[in-house]
Coordinates of C-alpha atoms in Angstrom, one line a residue:
X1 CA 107.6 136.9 96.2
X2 CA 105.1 134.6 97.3
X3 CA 102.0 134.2 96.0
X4 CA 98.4 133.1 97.3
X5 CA 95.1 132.4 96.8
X6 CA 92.4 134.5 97.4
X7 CA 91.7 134.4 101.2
X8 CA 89.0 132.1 103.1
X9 CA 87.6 134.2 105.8
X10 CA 85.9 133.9 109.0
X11 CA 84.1 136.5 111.5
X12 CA 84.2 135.7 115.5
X13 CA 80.9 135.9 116.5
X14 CA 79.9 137.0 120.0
X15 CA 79.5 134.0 121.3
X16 CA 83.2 132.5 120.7
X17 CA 85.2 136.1 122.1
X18 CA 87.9 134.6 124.2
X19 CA 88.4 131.4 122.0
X20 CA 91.9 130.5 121.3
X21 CA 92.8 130.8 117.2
X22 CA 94.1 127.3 117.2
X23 CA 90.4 126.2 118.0
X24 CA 88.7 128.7 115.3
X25 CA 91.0 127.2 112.9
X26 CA 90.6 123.7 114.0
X27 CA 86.6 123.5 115.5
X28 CA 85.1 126.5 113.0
X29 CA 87.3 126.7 110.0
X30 CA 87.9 122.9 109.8
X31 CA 92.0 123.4 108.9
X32 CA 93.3 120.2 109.0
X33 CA 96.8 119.4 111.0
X34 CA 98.4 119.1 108.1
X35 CA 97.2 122.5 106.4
X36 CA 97.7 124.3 109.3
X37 CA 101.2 123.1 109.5
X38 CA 101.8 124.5 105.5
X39 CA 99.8 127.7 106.8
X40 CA 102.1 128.4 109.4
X41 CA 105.5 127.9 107.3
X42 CA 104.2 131.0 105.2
X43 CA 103.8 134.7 106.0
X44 CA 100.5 135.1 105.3
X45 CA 99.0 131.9 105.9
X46 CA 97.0 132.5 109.2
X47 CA 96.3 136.4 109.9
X48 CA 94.2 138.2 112.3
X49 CA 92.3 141.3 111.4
X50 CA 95.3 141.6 108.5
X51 CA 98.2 141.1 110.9
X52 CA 100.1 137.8 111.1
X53 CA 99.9 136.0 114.6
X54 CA 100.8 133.3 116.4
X55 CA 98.0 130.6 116.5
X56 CA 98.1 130.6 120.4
X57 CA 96.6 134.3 120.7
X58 CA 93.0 134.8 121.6
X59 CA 90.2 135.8 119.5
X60 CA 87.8 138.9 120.2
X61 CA 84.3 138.8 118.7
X62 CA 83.8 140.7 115.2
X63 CA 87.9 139.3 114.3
X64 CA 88.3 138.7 111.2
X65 CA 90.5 135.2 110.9
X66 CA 91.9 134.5 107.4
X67 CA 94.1 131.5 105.8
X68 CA 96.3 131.7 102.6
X69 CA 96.8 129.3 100.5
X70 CA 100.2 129.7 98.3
X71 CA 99.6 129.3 94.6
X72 CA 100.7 126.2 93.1
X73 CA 101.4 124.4 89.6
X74 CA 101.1 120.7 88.3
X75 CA 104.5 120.9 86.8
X76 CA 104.7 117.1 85.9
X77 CA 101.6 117.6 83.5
X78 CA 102.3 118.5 80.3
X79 CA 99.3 121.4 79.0
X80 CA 97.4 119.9 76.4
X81 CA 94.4 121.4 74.4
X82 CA 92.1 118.6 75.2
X83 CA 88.0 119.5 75.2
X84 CA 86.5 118.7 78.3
X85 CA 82.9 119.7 79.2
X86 CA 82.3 122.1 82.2
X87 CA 79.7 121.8 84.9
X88 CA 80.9 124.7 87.0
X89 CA 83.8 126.3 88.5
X90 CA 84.5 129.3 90.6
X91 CA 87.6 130.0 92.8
X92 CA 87.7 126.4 95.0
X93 CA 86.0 123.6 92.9
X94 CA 85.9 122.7 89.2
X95 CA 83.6 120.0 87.9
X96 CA 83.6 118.5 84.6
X97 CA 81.2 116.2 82.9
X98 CA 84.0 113.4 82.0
X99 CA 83.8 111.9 78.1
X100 CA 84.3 108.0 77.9
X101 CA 87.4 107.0 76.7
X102 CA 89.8 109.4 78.4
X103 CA 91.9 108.9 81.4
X104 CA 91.5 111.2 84.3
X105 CA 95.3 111.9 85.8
X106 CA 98.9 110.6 83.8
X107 CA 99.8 107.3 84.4
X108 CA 102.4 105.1 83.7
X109 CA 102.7 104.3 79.9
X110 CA 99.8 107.4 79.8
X111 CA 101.5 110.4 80.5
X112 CA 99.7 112.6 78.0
X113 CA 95.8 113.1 76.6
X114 CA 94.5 112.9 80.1
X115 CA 92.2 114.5 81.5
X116 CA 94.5 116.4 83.4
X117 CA 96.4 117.2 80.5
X118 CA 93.3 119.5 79.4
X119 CA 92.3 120.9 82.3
X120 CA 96.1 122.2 82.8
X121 CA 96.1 123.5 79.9
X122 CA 92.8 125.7 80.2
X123 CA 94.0 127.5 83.8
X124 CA 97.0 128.4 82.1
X125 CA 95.0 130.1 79.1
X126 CA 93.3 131.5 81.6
X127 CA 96.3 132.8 83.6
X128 CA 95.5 130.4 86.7
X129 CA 98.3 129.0 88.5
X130 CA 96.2 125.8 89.8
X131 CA 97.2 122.3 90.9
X132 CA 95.3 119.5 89.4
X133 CA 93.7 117.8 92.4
X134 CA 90.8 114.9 91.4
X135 CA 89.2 114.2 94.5
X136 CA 87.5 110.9 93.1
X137 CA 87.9 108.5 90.1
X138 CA 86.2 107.4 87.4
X139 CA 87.9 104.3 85.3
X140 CA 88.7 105.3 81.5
X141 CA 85.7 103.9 79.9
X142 CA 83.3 105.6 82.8
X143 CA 82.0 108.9 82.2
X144 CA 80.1 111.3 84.0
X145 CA 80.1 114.1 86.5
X146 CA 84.1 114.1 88.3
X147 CA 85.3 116.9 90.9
X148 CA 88.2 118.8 91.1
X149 CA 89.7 120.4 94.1
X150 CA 91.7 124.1 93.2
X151 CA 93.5 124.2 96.6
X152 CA 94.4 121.9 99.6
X153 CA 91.6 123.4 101.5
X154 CA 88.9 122.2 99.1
X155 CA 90.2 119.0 98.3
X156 CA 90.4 118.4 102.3
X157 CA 86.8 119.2 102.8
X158 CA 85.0 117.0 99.9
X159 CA 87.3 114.1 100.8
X160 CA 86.2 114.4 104.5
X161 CA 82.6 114.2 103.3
X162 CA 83.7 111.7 101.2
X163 CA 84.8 109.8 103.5
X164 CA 82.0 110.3 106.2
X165 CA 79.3 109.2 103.7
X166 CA 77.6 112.7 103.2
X167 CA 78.6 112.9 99.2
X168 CA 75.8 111.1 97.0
X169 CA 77.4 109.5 94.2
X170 CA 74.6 107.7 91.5
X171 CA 75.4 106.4 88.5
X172 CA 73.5 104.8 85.7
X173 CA 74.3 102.1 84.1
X174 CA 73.0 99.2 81.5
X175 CA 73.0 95.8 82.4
X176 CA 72.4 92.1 81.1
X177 CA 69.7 90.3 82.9
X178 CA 67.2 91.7 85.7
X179 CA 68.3 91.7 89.2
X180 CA 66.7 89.2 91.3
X181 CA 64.6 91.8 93.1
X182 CA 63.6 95.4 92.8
X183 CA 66.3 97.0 94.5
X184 CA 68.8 96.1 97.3
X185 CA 72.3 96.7 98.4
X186 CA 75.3 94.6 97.4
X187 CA 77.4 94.1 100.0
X188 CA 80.5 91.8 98.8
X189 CA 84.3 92.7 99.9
X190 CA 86.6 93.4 97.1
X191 CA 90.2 92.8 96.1
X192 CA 93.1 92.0 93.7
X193 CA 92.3 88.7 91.6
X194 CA 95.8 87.2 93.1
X195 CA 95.9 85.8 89.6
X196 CA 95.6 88.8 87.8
X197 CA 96.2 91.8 89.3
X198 CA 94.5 94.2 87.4
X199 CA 91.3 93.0 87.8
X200 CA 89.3 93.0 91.3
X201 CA 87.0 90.2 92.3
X202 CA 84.8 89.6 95.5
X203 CA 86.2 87.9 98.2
X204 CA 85.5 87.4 101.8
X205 CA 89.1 88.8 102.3
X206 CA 88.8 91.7 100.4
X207 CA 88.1 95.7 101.3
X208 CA 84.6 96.4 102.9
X209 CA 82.1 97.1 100.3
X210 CA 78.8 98.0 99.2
X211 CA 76.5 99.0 96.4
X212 CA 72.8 100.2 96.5
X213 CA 71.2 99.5 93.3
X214 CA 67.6 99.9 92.0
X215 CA 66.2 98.8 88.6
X216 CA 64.4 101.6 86.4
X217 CA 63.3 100.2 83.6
X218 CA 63.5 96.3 82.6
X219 CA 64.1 95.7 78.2
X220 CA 62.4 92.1 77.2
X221 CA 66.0 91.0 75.9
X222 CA 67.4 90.1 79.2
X223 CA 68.5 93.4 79.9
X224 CA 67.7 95.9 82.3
X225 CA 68.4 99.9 83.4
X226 CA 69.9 100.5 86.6
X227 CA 70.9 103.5 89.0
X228 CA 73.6 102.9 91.3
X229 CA 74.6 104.4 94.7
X230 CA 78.2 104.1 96.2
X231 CA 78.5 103.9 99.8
X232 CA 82.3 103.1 99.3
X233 CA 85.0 103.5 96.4
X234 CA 86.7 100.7 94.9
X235 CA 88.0 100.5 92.0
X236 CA 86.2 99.0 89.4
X237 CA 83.2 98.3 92.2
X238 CA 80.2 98.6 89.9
X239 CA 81.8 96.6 87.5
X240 CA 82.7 93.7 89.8
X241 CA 79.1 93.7 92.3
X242 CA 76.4 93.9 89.2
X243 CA 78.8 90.9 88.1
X244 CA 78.8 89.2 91.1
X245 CA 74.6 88.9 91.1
X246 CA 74.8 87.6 87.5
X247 CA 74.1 91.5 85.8
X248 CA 77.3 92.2 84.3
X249 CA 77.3 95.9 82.5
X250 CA 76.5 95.8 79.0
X251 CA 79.9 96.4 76.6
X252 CA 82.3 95.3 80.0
X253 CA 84.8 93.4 78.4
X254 CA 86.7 92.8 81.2
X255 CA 83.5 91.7 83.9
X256 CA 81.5 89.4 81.3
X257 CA 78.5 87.4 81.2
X258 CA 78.9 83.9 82.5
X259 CA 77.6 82.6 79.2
X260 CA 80.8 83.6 77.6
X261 CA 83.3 81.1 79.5
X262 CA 80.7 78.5 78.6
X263 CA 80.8 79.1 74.8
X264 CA 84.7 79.7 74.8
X265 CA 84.9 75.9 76.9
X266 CA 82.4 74.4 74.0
X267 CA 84.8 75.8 71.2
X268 CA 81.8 78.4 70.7
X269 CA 81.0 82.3 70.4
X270 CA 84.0 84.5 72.1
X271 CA 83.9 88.4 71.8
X272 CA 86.9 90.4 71.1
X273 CA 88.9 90.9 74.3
X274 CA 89.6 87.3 74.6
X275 CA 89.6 86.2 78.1
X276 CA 88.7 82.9 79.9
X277 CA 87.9 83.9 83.7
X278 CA 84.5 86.2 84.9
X279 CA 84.4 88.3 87.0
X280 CA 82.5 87.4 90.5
X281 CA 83.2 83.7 89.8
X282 CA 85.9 82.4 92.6
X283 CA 88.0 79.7 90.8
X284 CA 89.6 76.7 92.6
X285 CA 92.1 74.1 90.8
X286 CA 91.0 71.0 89.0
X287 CA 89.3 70.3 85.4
X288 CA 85.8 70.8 86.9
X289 CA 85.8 74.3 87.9
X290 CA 83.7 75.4 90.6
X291 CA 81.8 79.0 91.0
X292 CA 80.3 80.6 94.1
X293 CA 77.9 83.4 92.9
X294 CA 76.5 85.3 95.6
X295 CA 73.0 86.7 94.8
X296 CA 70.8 90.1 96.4
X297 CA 70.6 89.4 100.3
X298 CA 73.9 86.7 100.6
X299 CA 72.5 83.9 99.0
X300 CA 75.2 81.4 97.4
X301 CA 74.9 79.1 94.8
X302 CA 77.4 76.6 93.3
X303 CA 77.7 76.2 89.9
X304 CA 80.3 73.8 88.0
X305 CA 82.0 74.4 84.5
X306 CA 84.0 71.9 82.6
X307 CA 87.1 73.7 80.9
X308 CA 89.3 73.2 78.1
X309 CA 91.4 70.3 78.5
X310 CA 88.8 67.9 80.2
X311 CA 86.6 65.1 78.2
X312 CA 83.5 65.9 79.3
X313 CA 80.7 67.6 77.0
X314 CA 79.1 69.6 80.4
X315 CA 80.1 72.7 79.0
X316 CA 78.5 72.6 75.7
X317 CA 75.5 75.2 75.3
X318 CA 72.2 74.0 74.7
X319 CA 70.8 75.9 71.9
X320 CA 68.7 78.1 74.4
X321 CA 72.1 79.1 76.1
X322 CA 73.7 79.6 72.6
X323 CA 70.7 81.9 71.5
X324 CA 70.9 83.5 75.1
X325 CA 74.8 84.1 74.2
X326 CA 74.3 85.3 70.7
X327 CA 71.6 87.9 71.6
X328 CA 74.1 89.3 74.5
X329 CA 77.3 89.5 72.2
X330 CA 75.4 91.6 70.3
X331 CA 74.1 94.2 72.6
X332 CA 77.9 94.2 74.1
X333 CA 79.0 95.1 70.2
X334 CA 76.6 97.5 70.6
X335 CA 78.7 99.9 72.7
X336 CA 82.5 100.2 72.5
X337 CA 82.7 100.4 76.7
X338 CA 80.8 99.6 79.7
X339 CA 77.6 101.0 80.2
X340 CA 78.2 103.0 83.0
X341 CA 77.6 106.5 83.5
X342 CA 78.1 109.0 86.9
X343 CA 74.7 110.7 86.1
X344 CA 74.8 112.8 89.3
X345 CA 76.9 114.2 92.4
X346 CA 76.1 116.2 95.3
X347 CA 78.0 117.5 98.2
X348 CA 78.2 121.1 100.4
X349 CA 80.7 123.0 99.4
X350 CA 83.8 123.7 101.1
X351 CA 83.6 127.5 101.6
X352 CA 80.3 128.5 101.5
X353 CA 78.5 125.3 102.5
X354 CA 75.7 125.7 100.0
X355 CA 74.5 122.5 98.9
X356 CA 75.4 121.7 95.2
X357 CA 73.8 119.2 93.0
X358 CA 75.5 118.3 89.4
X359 CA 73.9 116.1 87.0
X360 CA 75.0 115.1 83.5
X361 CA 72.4 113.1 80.8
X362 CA 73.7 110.4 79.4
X363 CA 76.2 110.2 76.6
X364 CA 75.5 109.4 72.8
X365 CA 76.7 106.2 72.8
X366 CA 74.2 104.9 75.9
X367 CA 71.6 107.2 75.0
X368 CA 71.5 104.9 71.2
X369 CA 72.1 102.0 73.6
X370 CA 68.7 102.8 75.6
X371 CA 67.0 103.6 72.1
X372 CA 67.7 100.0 71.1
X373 CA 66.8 98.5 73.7
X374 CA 63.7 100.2 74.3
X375 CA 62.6 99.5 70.4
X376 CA 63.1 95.8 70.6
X377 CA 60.5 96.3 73.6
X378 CA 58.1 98.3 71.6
X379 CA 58.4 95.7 68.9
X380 CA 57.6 92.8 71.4

């Protein structure tokens, strides 16, 4: 025997007797073609006033129009007691307040302690036959406020807002150096390095993208607070734009400070993580390397580093640089991840439309992070 979901209901009002039920689904409901197609394999996917019709009928005003989801399992995911932090959940949504460190959905070569793993495990305590359905990312290392679709229906509706721009992503993160001006947008494609794949660089032949940033609060060490707005989703996009305009996140071993491929070509300081290419620096051949870094409002400059394996001394550090470098190794040992934190998230909600706003305070390890940095500035 099959078995569904609680119902998601709709009333005809007066002014929509005579409407076909294909359009109340479609233009009221907001069923998408697929859905609909999975509704109307099943017996009680689509009913009218209780009965099961045929999608072509008309509708009378004070109908009652209900869809049925069937229940469903994610029986790849191995249950896992794994704590995870709750923000809310009711029938349709579950949203979590996601520790650093832990990966949101199996992977290869990560098939168990996932986030996943956990949440499976707590709907089947709980007698809930629920597929795990992320409807947005957050890299291992990022934590914060992540969303969770229960059914089909629900994960359709946040990805639409998603996708038309309505769902306000900000995060907060820690960065070295000051942007160049209060706030701005960063608006830099992004792709695959073609050199190594698994990190993303920008590139005027990359994947249209752009981040709104504003500086909160600046620290007198060359480092500064940010909150960040997403107007698209790359991966690692943060990470690779506060790069790119010479603001790399504090503790980002993959997207470092500038300063670091410097020291490495002088035979100098070099963090653990190894590593001889930054982020938002495009590389061409040769022994003099040359950078474009495109600063707040598409302003380029070239810069030119001397690497291993040519004579000149043009990448020493001068002992400014090599202070500079020493002060920002340690703030990045100060933190075992990226500074980055989803701090809040708002959408409507895909059943009852009510406008929901989730917020989570920032983690231990950037909440010491801030308390450091804010003492140096009180001892200055």
């Amino acid at each position: 025997m099959t078995s569904y979901y609680p119902p998601i209901t709709y009333r005809v009002p007066p002014d929509e007797d005579g409407w076909l039920l294909k359009t109340i689904l479609q233009k009221r409901m907001d069923v998408s073609r697929k859905l609909l197609s999975r509704l109307k394999m099943t017996d009680l996917g689509i009913t009218l006033n209780g009965e099961r019709v045929y999608i072509s009928v008309k509708v009378s005003s004070g109908d009652r129009v209900e869809i049925r989801m069937e229940e469903e399992t994610s029986e790849d995911i191995l249950p896992q007691p794994i704590p995870f932090e709750i923000l809310y959940e009711d029938g349709h949504l579950l949203v979590v307040n996601k520790a650093a460190g832990i990966i949101v959905h199996p992977t290869h070569g990560h098939y168990t302690e996932t986030l996943a793993n956990g949440v499976v495990h707590y709907w089947a305590e709980k007698g809930e036959r629920v597929r795990f359905r992320p409807v947005h990312r957050l890299d291992q290392e990022t934590s914060g406020v992540l969303v969770i679709a229960k059914n089909p229906y629900s994960h359709q509706h946040i990805s639409e807002q998603m996708i038309a721009g309505t769902v306000d992503k900000r995060y907060a993160a820690f960065v070295h150096g000051v942007p160049a001006v209060q706030s701005g947008d960063i608006d830099g494609p992004i792709d695959r390095d073609p050199l190594e794949p698994h990190r993303r660089i920008v590139t005027p032949d990359g994947y249209p993208s752009l981040t709104r940033y504003e500086v909160k609060e600046v620290y007198p060490r060359a480092a500064s607070r940010v909150e960040l707005k997403l107007e698209s989703g790359r991966t690692h996009q943060i990470r690779v734009h506060m790069s790119s305009i010479g603001c790399p996140l504090i503790g980002d071993g993959m997207y470092r400070h500038p300063l670091y491929a410097r020291g490495q070509a002088a035979g100098g300081l070099v963090p653990p993580g190894g590593g001889e290419r930054e982020a938002g620096l495009v590389l061409s051949g040769g022994e003099t390397q040359e950078a474009r870094l495109t600063l707040p409002g598409g302003e380029t400059q070239e810069a030119r580093l001397t690497l291993p394996g040519g004579e000149s001394k043009e990448a020493e550090l001068s002992p400014v640089e090599a202070a500079q470098l020493a002060e920002i190794a340690e703030l990045d040992a100060s933190i075992p991840r990226q500074a980055l934190h989803a701090v809040r998230l708002s959408f409507r909600h895909p059943v009852t439309h009510a406008d929901l706003v989730f917020e989570a305070p920032l983690p231990p390890d950037m909440a010491k992070l801030q308390a450091k940095l804010r003492e140096t500035a009180a001892e200055e």
